[in-house]
One Martini backbone bead per residue (centre of mass of N, CA, C, O) as a GRO file, in nm:
protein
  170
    1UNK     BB    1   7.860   1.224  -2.345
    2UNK     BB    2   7.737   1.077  -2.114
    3UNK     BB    3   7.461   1.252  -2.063
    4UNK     BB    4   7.387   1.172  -2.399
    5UNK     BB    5   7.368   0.873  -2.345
    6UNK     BB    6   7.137   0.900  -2.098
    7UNK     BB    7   6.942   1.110  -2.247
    8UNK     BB    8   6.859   0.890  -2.467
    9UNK     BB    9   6.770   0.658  -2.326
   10UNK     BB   10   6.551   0.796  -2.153
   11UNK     BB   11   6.404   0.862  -2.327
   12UNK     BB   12   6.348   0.545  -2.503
   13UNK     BB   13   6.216   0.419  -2.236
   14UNK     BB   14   5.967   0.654  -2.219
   15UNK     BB   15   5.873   0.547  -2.506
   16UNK     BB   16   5.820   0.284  -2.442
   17UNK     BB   17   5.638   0.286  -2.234
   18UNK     BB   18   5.439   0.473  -2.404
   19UNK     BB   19   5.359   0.212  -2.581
   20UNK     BB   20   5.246   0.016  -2.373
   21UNK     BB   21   5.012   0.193  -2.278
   22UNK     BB   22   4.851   0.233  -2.531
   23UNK     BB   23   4.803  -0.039  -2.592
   24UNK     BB   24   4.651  -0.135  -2.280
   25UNK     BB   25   4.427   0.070  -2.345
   26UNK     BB   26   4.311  -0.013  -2.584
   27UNK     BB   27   4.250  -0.310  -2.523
   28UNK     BB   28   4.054  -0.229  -2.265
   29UNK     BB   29   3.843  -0.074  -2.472
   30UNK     BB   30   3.809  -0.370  -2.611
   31UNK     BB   31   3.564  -0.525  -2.489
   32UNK     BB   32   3.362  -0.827  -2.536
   33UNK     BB   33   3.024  -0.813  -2.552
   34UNK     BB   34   2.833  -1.123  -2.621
   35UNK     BB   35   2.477  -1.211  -2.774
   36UNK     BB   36   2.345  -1.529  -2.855
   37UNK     BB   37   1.987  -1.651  -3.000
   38UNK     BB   38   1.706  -1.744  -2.822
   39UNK     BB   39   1.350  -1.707  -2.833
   40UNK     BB   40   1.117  -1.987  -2.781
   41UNK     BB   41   0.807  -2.077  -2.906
   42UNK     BB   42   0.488  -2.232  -2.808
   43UNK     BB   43   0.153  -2.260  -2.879
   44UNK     BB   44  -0.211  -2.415  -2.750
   45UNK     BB   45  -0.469  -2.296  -2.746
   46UNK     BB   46  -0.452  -1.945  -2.756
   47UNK     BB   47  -0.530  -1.608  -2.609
   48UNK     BB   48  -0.241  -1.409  -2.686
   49UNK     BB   49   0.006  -1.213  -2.580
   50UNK     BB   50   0.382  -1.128  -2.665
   51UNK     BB   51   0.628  -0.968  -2.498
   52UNK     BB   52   0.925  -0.826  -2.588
   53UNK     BB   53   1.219  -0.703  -2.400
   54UNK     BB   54   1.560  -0.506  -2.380
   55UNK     BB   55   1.813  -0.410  -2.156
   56UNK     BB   56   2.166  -0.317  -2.202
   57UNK     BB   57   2.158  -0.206  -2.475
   58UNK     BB   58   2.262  -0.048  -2.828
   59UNK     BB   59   2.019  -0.166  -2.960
   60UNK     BB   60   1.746  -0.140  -3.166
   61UNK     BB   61   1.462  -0.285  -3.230
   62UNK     BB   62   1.475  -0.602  -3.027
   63UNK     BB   63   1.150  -0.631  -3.002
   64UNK     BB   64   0.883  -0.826  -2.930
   65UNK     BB   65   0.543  -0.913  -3.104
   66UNK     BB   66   0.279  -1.162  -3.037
   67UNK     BB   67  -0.047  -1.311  -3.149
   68UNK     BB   68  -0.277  -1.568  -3.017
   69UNK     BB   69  -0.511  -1.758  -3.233
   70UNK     BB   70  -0.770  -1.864  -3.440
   71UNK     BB   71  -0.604  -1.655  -3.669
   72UNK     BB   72  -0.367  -1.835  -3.644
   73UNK     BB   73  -0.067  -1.986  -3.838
   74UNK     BB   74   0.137  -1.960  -3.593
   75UNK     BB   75   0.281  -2.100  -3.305
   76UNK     BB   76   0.560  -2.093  -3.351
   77UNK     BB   77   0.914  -2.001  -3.278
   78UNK     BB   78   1.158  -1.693  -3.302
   79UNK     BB   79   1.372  -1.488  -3.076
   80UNK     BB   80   1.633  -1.308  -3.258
   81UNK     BB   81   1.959  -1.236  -3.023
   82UNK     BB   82   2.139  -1.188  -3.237
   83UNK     BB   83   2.398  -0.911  -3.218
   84UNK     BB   84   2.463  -0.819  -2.916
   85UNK     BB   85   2.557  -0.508  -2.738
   86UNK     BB   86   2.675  -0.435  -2.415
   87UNK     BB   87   2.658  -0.193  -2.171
   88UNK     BB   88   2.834  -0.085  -1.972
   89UNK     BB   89   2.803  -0.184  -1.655
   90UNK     BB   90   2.545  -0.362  -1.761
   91UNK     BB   91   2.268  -0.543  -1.754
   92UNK     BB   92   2.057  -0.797  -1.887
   93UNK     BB   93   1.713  -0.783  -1.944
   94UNK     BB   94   1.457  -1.023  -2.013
   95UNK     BB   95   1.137  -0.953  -2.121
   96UNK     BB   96   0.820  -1.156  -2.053
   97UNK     BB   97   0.487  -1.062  -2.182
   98UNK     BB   98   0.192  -1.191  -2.084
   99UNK     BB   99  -0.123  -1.222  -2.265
  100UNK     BB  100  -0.473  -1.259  -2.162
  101UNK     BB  101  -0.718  -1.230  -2.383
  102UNK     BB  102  -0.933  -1.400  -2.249
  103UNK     BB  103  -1.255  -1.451  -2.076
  104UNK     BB  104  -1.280  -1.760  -2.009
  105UNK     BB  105  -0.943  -1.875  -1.980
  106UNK     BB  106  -0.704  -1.991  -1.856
  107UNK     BB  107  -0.311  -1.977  -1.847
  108UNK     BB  108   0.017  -2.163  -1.928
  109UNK     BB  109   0.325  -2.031  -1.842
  110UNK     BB  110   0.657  -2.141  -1.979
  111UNK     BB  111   1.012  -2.091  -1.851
  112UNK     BB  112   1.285  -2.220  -2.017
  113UNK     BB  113   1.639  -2.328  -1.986
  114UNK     BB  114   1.761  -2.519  -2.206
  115UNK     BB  115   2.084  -2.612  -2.095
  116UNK     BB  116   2.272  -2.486  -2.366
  117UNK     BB  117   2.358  -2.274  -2.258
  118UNK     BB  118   2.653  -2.013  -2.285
  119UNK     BB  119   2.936  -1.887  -2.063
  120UNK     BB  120   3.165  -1.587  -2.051
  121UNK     BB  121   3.182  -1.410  -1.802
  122UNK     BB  122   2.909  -1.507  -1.668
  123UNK     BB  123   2.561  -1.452  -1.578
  124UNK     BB  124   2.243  -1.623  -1.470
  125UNK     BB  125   1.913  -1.622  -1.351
  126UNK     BB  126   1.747  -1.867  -1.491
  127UNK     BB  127   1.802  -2.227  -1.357
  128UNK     BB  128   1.468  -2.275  -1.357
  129UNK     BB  129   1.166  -2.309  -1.411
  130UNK     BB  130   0.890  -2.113  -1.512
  131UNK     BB  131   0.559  -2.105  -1.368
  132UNK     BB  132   0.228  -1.953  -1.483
  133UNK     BB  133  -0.067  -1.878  -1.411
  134UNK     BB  134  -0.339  -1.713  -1.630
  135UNK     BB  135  -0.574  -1.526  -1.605
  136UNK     BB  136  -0.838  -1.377  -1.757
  137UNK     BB  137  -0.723  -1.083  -1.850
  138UNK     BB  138  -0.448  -1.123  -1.752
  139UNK     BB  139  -0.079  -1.079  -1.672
  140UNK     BB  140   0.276  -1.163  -1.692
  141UNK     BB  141   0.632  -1.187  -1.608
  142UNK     BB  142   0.958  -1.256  -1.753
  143UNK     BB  143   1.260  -1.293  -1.637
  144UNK     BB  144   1.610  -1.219  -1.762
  145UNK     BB  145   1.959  -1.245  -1.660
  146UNK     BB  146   2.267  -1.070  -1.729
  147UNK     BB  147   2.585  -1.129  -1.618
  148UNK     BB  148   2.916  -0.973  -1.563
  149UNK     BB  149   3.191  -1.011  -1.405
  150UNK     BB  150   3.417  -0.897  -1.602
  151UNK     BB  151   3.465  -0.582  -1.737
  152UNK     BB  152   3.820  -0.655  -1.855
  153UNK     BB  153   3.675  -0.933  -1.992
  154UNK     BB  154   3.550  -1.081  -2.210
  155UNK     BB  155   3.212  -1.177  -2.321
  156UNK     BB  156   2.948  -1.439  -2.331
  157UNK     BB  157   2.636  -1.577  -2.459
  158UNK     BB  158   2.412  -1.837  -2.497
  159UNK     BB  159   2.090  -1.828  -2.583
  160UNK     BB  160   1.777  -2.108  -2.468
  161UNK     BB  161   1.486  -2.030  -2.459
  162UNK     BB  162   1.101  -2.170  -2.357
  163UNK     BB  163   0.785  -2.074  -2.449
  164UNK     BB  164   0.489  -2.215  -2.287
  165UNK     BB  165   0.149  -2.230  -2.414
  166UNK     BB  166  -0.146  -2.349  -2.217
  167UNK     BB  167  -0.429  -2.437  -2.195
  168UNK     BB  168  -0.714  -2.427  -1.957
  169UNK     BB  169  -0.915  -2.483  -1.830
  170UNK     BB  170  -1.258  -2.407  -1.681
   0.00000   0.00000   0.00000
């Protein structure tokens, strides 16, 4: 009898220990990580082509590309990045390709970190604005990088970029 109830303790307990690894390993499984937000743009006089791309992501066609010249009749807008879902174990790299479609002006393009942005268990590459003179036929490329710190722990990003196109004197 002894040994019998020796027996039933010890399944029970090892019953109990593989219900709690399994829910373990669930929960290890299901880590999120989300990025929500935009890259928003203003052009004032310029004729530029901007593409925008993202990489480390799960989702497609996620990517931008806007035109503007003196044909063009929206001049701002964003480039809305919510609802992105990270590929385990990659950053995310956010490219604005500019290209100066001019053949007579150089442009200045200016991207800034609106300093709204917040994460968790995040970071992020981009901490000054970075500013750019693109000369007339030229284009320049501008990346945002963001790094998951723990990848065992939730992690979320809240992007607030600023591209800005302005027109340079010849």
């Amino acid at each position: 009898m002894k040994l019998k109830a020796k027996l039933i303790s010890t399944i029970a307990a090892f019953a109990m220990v593989l219900c709690l690894t399994i829910v373990g390993v669930w929960a290890a499984a299901t880590v999120t990580v989300s990025v929500t937000g935009t890259v928003s743009y203003t052009a004032t006089d310029v004729d530029a082509t901007v593409t925008g791309t993202i990489t480390g992501i799960t989702e497609s066609g996620k990517n931008f590309e806007k035109t503007f010249n003196a044909a063009s009749t929206e001049n701002s807008g964003a480039w809305d990045l919510s609802g992105i879902t990270f590929v385990k174990n990659q950053d995310v790299v956010i490219t604005l390709n500019v290209k100066n479609n001019s053949t007579e002006r150089p442009l200045q393009a200016t991207l800034a970190n609106n300093g709204e942005a917040t994460g968790t268990n995040t970071t992020a590459a981009l901490g000054e604005t970075t500013t750019s003179t693109i000369a007339a036929g030229d284009n320049a490329s501008f990346t945002f990088t963001i790094k998951v710190t723990d990848w065992n722990k939730a992690a979320s990003y809240g992007i607030n970029l600023m591209l800005t196109l302005n027109n340079q004197a010849a």
